[in-house]
PDB file of C-alpha atoms in Angstrom:
ATOM      1  CA  MET A1394      82.394 104.439  98.410  1.00 33.00           C
ATOM      2  CA  LYS A1395      79.371 105.054 100.724  1.00 32.00           C
ATOM      3  CA  SER A1396      79.600 106.069 104.262  1.00 32.00           C
ATOM      4  CA  ARG A1397      77.062 106.274 107.125  1.00 29.00           C
ATOM      5  CA  ASN A1398      78.469 109.767 107.931  1.00 32.00           C
ATOM      6  CA  SER A1399      79.079 111.432 104.572  1.00 31.00           C
ATOM      7  CA  GLY A1400      79.467 114.902 105.880  1.00 33.00           C
ATOM      8  CA  ALA A1401      77.594 118.154 105.360  1.00 35.00           C
ATOM      9  CA  LEU A1402      78.013 118.286 101.651  1.00 35.00           C
ATOM     10  CA  GLY A1403      77.117 114.635 101.138  1.00 36.00           C
ATOM     11  CA  CYS A1404      80.618 113.734  99.885  1.00 37.00           C
ATOM     12  CA  VAL A1405      82.873 111.068 101.408  1.00 37.00           C
ATOM     13  CA  PRO A1406      86.299 112.401 102.537  1.00 39.00           C
ATOM     14  CA  LYS A1407      89.005 110.046 101.366  1.00 44.00           C
ATOM     15  CA  PHE A1408      91.645 111.480 103.722  1.00 46.00           C
ATOM     16  CA  PRO A1409      91.618 108.611 106.349  1.00 62.00           C
ATOM     17  CA  ILE A1410      92.284 105.920 103.764  1.00 68.00           C
ATOM     18  CA  LYS A1411      94.975 108.024 101.992  1.00 76.00           C
ATOM     19  CA  MET A1412      96.556 108.738 105.248  1.00 82.00           C
ATOM     20  CA  LYS A1413      96.802 105.101 106.050  1.00 88.00           C
ATOM     21  CA  THR A1414      98.351 104.585 102.671  1.00 92.00           C
ATOM     22  CA  ILE A1415     100.923 107.317 103.088  1.00 94.00           C
ATOM     23  CA  ALA A1416     101.707 105.938 106.672  1.00 93.00           C
ATOM     24  CA  LEU A1417     102.361 102.469 105.133  1.00 95.00           C
ATOM     25  CA  ALA A1418     104.636 104.063 102.442  1.00 96.00           C
ATOM     26  CA  LYS A1419     106.585 105.795 105.178  1.00 95.00           C
ATOM     27  CA  ARG A1420     106.907 102.616 107.082  1.00 96.00           C
ATOM     28  CA  LEU A1421     108.100 100.726 104.082  1.00 97.00           C
ATOM     29  CA  ALA A1422     110.656 103.410 103.175  1.00 96.00           C
ATOM     30  CA  SER A1423     111.942 103.567 106.799  1.00 95.00           C
ATOM     31  CA  ALA A1424     112.459  99.801 106.727  1.00 95.00           C
ATOM     32  CA  ILE A1425     114.784 100.126 103.648  1.00 94.00           C
ATOM     33  CA  ARG A1426     116.500 103.223 105.116  1.00 91.00           C
ATOM     34  CA  ASP A1427     117.161 101.432 108.410  1.00 90.00           C
ATOM     35  CA  LYS A1428     120.940 101.309 108.818  1.00 82.00           C
ATOM     36  CA  LYS A1429     120.674  98.097 110.789  1.00 86.00           C
ATOM     37  CA  ARG A1430     119.366  96.338 107.644  1.00 85.00           C
ATOM     38  CA  ARG A1431     121.928  94.756 105.492  1.00 82.00           C
ATOM     39  CA  PHE A1432     121.308  93.875 101.944  1.00 83.00           C
ATOM     40  CA  ARG A1433     122.904  90.838 100.412  1.00 81.00           C
ATOM     41  CA  GLY A1434     124.618  93.174  98.029  1.00 75.00           C
ATOM     42  CA  ASN A1435     126.083  90.533  95.647  1.00 79.00           C
ATOM     43  CA  TYR A1436     123.562  91.540  92.986  1.00 87.00           C
ATOM     44  CA  LYS A1437     124.285  90.862  89.404  1.00 87.00           C
ATOM     45  CA  TYR A1438     121.172  92.580  88.128  1.00 89.00           C
ATOM     46  CA  GLU A1439     118.781  95.197  89.406  1.00 90.00           C
ATOM     47  CA  SER A1440     116.175  92.541  89.486  1.00 91.00           C
ATOM     48  CA  ASP A1441     118.109  90.827  92.263  1.00 92.00           C
ATOM     49  CA  LEU A1442     117.529  93.952  94.382  1.00 93.00           C
ATOM     50  CA  GLU A1443     113.975  94.030  93.440  1.00 94.00           C
ATOM     51  CA  LYS A1444     113.387  90.493  94.714  1.00 94.00           C
ATOM     52  CA  GLU A1445     114.936  91.388  98.117  1.00 94.00           C
ATOM     53  CA  VAL A1446     112.974  94.602  98.482  1.00 96.00           C
ATOM     54  CA  TYR A1447     109.794  92.723  97.444  1.00 96.00           C
ATOM     55  CA  SER A1448     110.457  90.124 100.123  1.00 94.00           C
ATOM     56  CA  ILE A1449     111.014  92.740 102.818  1.00 95.00           C
ATOM     57  CA  PHE A1450     107.787  94.660 101.739  1.00 97.00           C
ATOM     58  CA  ARG A1451     105.687  91.427 101.806  1.00 95.00           C
ATOM     59  CA  ARG A1452     106.651  90.669 105.313  1.00 94.00           C
ATOM     60  CA  ILE A1453     105.764  94.155 106.478  1.00 95.00           C
ATOM     61  CA  ILE A1454     102.475  94.327 104.557  1.00 95.00           C
ATOM     62  CA  LYS A1455     101.556  90.929 105.762  1.00 94.00           C
ATOM     63  CA  ALA A1456     102.111  92.119 109.398  1.00 92.00           C
ATOM     64  CA  GLU A1457     100.473  95.598 108.941  1.00 90.00           C
ATOM     65  CA  LEU A1458      97.355  94.211 107.343  1.00 88.00           C
ATOM     66  CA  ASN A1459      97.269  91.133 109.570  1.00 89.00           C
ATOM     67  CA  LEU A1460      97.049  88.792 106.628  1.00 89.00           C
ATOM     68  CA  ASN A1461      97.398  85.026 106.754  1.00 88.00           C
ATOM     69  CA  ASP A1462      96.332  84.425 103.210  1.00 87.00           C
ATOM     70  CA  ASN A1463      99.255  84.459 100.676  1.00 88.00           C
ATOM     71  CA  LYS A1464      96.872  84.689  97.750  1.00 88.00           C
ATOM     72  CA  LYS A1465      95.383  87.919  99.101  1.00 90.00           C
ATOM     73  CA  LEU A1466      98.914  89.211  99.705  1.00 93.00           C
ATOM     74  CA  ASN A1467      99.869  88.272  96.034  1.00 92.00           C
ATOM     75  CA  ASP A1468      97.023  90.557  94.898  1.00 91.00           C
ATOM     76  CA  ILE A1469      98.150  93.418  97.102  1.00 94.00           C
ATOM     77  CA  ILE A1470     101.958  93.583  96.413  1.00 96.00           C
ATOM     78  CA  ILE A1471     102.889  92.738  92.776  1.00 95.00           C
ATOM     79  CA  THR A1472     106.136  92.684  90.955  1.00 95.00           C
ATOM     80  CA  HIS A1473     107.439  91.410  87.559  1.00 90.00           C
ATOM     81  CA  GLY A1474     107.511  87.863  88.807  1.00 88.00           C
ATOM     82  CA  GLU A1475     109.248  84.823  87.579  1.00 88.00           C
ATOM     83  CA  THR A1476     106.471  82.189  87.211  1.00 92.00           C
ATOM     84  CA  LYS A1477     103.686  82.435  84.626  1.00 95.00           C
ATOM     85  CA  PRO A1478     100.876  83.234  87.273  1.00 92.00           C
ATOM     86  CA  GLU A1479     103.152  85.978  88.687  1.00 91.00           C
ATOM     87  CA  LYS A1480     103.862  87.439  85.247  1.00 92.00           C
ATOM     88  CA  ASP A1481     100.176  87.319  84.398  1.00 94.00           C
ATOM     89  CA  ARG A1482      99.334  89.142  87.654  1.00 93.00           C
ATOM     90  CA  TRP A1483     101.901  91.747  86.701  1.00 92.00           C
ATOM     91  CA  THR A1484     100.409  92.144  83.255  1.00 93.00           C
ATOM     92  CA  ALA A1485      96.882  92.607  84.678  1.00 93.00           C
ATOM     93  CA  THR A1486      98.108  95.654  86.750  1.00 92.00           C
ATOM     94  CA  LYS A1487      99.057  97.599  83.660  1.00 91.00           C
ATOM     95  CA  PRO A1488      95.728  99.277  83.101  1.00 90.00           C
ATOM     96  CA  TRP A1489      95.703 100.798  86.613  1.00 90.00           C
ATOM     97  CA  GLN A1490      99.372 101.288  87.316  1.00 91.00           C
ATOM     98  CA  ASP A1491     100.898 102.530  84.036  1.00 92.00           C
ATOM     99  CA  VAL A1492     101.238 106.153  83.776  1.00 92.00           C
ATOM    100  CA  ILE A1493     101.307 107.452  80.212  1.00 88.00           C
ATOM    101  CA  ILE A1494     102.786 110.848  79.330  1.00 84.00           C
ATOM    102  CA  LYS A1495     103.043 111.858  75.689  1.00 83.00           C
ATOM    103  CA  GLY A1496     102.660 108.276  74.580  1.00 83.00           C
ATOM    104  CA  CYS A1497     105.451 106.965  76.888  1.00 81.00           C
ATOM    105  CA  HIS A1498     104.619 104.372  79.472  1.00 85.00           C
ATOM    106  CA  ASN A1499     106.121 104.535  82.914  1.00 89.00           C
ATOM    107  CA  THR A1500     105.629 101.292  84.943  1.00 92.00           C
ATOM    108  CA  SER A1501     106.768 100.759  88.515  1.00 94.00           C
ATOM    109  CA  ASP A1502     109.202  97.959  89.522  1.00 95.00           C
ATOM    110  CA  ILE A1503     106.847  96.978  92.444  1.00 97.00           C
ATOM    111  CA  VAL A1504     103.208  98.242  92.971  1.00 97.00           C
ATOM    112  CA  ILE A1505     101.004  97.930  96.007  1.00 96.00           C
ATOM    113  CA  ARG A1506      97.236  98.153  95.812  1.00 94.00           C
ATOM    114  CA  LEU A1507      95.516  98.230  99.108  1.00 91.00           C
ATOM    115  CA  PRO A1508      92.382  96.073  99.459  1.00 85.00           C
ATOM    116  CA  LYS A1509      88.929  97.743  99.394  1.00 81.00           C
ATOM    117  CA  SER A1510      90.373 100.946  98.028  1.00 82.00           C
ATOM    118  CA  GLU A1511      91.942 102.526  95.000  1.00 81.00           C
ATOM    119  CA  GLN A1512      94.994 103.588  96.849  1.00 92.00           C
ATOM    120  CA  THR A1513      98.230 102.501  95.339  1.00 95.00           C
ATOM    121  CA  ILE A1514     101.996 102.819  96.271  1.00 97.00           C
ATOM    122  CA  ALA A1515     104.425 102.689  93.294  1.00 97.00           C
ATOM    123  CA  ILE A1516     107.991 101.637  93.944  1.00 98.00           C
ATOM    124  CA  GLN A1517     110.902 102.527  91.727  1.00 97.00           C
ATOM    125  CA  LEU A1518     114.240 100.900  92.220  1.00 96.00           C
ATOM    126  CA  LYS A1519     117.746 101.480  90.970  1.00 95.00           C
ATOM    127  CA  TYR A1520     120.954  99.574  91.765  1.00 93.00           C
ATOM    128  CA  ALA A1521     123.920 101.787  91.328  1.00 90.00           C
ATOM    129  CA  LYS A1522     127.190  99.927  90.714  1.00 85.00           C
ATOM    130  CA  ASP A1523     128.964 103.146  90.029  1.00 79.00           C
ATOM    131  CA  ASN A1524     127.573 106.620  89.155  1.00 79.00           C
ATOM    132  CA  ILE A1525     124.932 107.216  91.878  1.00 86.00           C
ATOM    133  CA  THR A1526     123.963 110.653  90.647  1.00 86.00           C
ATOM    134  CA  GLY A1527     122.541 109.447  87.393  1.00 89.00           C
ATOM    135  CA  HIS A1528     120.516 106.696  89.205  1.00 92.00           C
ATOM    136  CA  ILE A1529     119.089 109.366  91.698  1.00 91.00           C
ATOM    137  CA  GLN A1530     118.031 111.643  88.783  1.00 92.00           C
ATOM    138  CA  THR A1531     116.351 108.720  86.987  1.00 94.00           C
ATOM    139  CA  VAL A1532     114.442 107.522  90.053  1.00 96.00           C
ATOM    140  CA  VAL A1533     113.309 111.074  91.000  1.00 95.00           C
ATOM    141  CA  GLY A1534     111.948 111.466  87.488  1.00 94.00           C
ATOM    142  CA  GLN A1535     110.155 108.205  87.565  1.00 95.00           C
ATOM    143  CA  CYS A1536     108.743 108.942  91.105  1.00 96.00           C
ATOM    144  CA  LEU A1537     107.348 112.335  89.926  1.00 94.00           C
ATOM    145  CA  ILE A1538     105.746 110.828  86.860  1.00 93.00           C
ATOM    146  CA  ALA A1539     104.106 108.027  89.045  1.00 94.00           C
ATOM    147  CA  SER A1540     102.936 110.674  91.508  1.00 93.00           C
ATOM    148  CA  LEU A1541     101.461 112.921  88.884  1.00 90.00           C
ATOM    149  CA  GLY A1542      99.910 109.826  87.300  1.00 90.00           C
ATOM    150  CA  GLY A1543      97.732 109.311  90.371  1.00 90.00           C
ATOM    151  CA  HIS A1544      99.590 106.939  92.787  1.00 94.00           C
ATOM    152  CA  SER A1545      98.689 107.764  96.244  1.00 94.00           C
ATOM    153  CA  ALA A1546     102.324 107.428  97.343  1.00 96.00           C
ATOM    154  CA  VAL A1547     105.633 106.578  95.787  1.00 97.00           C
ATOM    155  CA  ILE A1548     108.842 105.099  97.125  1.00 98.00           C
ATOM    156  CA  GLY A1549     112.110 105.659  95.235  1.00 97.00           C
ATOM    157  CA  ILE A1550     115.016 103.546  96.194  1.00 96.00           C
ATOM    158  CA  VAL A1551     118.582 103.784  95.119  1.00 93.00           C
ATOM    159  CA  VAL A1552     120.943 101.293  96.555  1.00 92.00           C
ATOM    160  CA  SER A1553     124.713 101.714  95.827  1.00 88.00           C
ATOM    161  CA  ARG A1554     127.646  99.367  96.133  1.00 81.00           C
ATOM    162  CA  ARG A1555     129.911 102.334  96.761  1.00 75.00           C
ATOM    163  CA  LYS A1556     129.936 104.778  99.643  1.00 71.00           C
ATOM    164  CA  PHE A1557     128.804 108.256  98.483  1.00 66.00           C
ATOM    165  CA  ASP A1558     129.964 111.613  99.528  1.00 62.00           C
ATOM    166  CA  GLU A1559     128.581 112.562 102.912  1.00 55.00           C
ATOM    167  CA  HIS A1560     128.223 116.256 101.835  1.00 48.00           C
ATOM    168  CA  HIS A1561     125.982 115.093  99.062  1.00 57.00           C
ATOM    169  CA  LYS A1562     123.897 112.996 101.520  1.00 56.00           C
ATOM    170  CA  LYS A1563     123.471 115.754 104.108  1.00 62.00           C
ATOM    171  CA  GLY A1564     123.220 118.783 101.810  1.00 74.00           C
ATOM    172  CA  LYS A1565     121.464 118.810  98.545  1.00 79.00           C
ATOM    173  CA  LEU A1566     120.104 115.252  98.902  1.00 81.00           C
ATOM    174  CA  LYS A1567     118.317 116.065 102.140  1.00 83.00           C
ATOM    175  CA  ARG A1568     116.630 119.065 100.626  1.00 86.00           C
ATOM    176  CA  LEU A1569     115.453 116.899  97.711  1.00 88.00           C
ATOM    177  CA  VAL A1570     114.111 114.215 100.069  1.00 87.00           C
ATOM    178  CA  ASP A1571     112.232 116.973 102.013  1.00 89.00           C
ATOM    179  CA  LEU A1572     110.853 118.440  98.789  1.00 89.00           C
ATOM    180  CA  LEU A1573     109.622 115.068  97.511  1.00 93.00           C
ATOM    181  CA  ARG A1574     107.953 114.267 100.793  1.00 92.00           C
ATOM    182  CA  GLN A1575     105.579 117.167 100.118  1.00 91.00           C
ATOM    183  CA  HIS A1576     104.234 115.124  97.165  1.00 91.00           C
ATOM    184  CA  ASN A1577     104.024 111.798  99.052  1.00 95.00           C
ATOM    185  CA  ILE A1578     107.215 110.679  97.484  1.00 96.00           C
ATOM    186  CA  PHE A1579     109.664 108.942  99.845  1.00 96.00           C
ATOM    187  CA  LEU A1580     113.233 108.709  98.475  1.00 95.00           C
ATOM    188  CA  VAL A1581     115.803 106.358 100.074  1.00 94.00           C
ATOM    189  CA  VAL A1582     119.375 106.512  98.963  1.00 90.00           C
ATOM    190  CA  ARG A1583     121.717 104.225 100.757  1.00 89.00           C
ATOM    191  CA  LYS A1584     124.802 102.090 100.440  1.00 86.00           C
ATOM    192  CA  ILE A1585     124.337  98.305 100.575  1.00 83.00           C
TER     193      ILE A1585
END
C-alpha cells in the first residue's frame, strides 16, 4: 500500500484502516447487543442463528460502506452458504481466514474482508439451548485463536434461549468482556 504521505521513516501507518475496521466491528457487536433487537428464537440449529446474524450484518455493512452492488457485498461478508456459489465462495476464504495452531484449523462462522485492504473481522457464534457457560468458554477460545491468527477484529456471539444469572452478567462476564476488548475482541452474550 503506497501513500502520498508515507511519514518520516517511509513506512505507511495502517492505523486509520485498522481503526475503521475496529469501529465497524464495534458497530456490528452493538447491533447484536441492542436489547430492542429481537431474534426469531425458534432455532433448530446453530446455522439458523448464523443466517439471522448474517442478514443483520449484511444490512449494516451495505449501509456503512454505501454499497448498491450485491456481488461486491457477497465478496465482503461471507458465510458457509447454501447454494453452490455461496459454498464455493466460502471455500475460497480458507487460505486467508483459517487459523492453524498445532495442525488444528479454526474457521470462523462468518468472515468479513473489507475492500482494498487486508483487514478482516471474524465472527464466532454459539446458540446455547441450555448450559451457557460452556458456550461462552468455547466462543472465547475461538475468538482468542482468531485474534492471534491475525484477524483485525473478532466478534464472539452467544445467544441463549434461557435467561442467565444477572450476577454472572454483571460481574465476571463484564470483566471478561472488558479484557477481550483490549485485543479487539467484542463478546456479546444475550438472551434471545
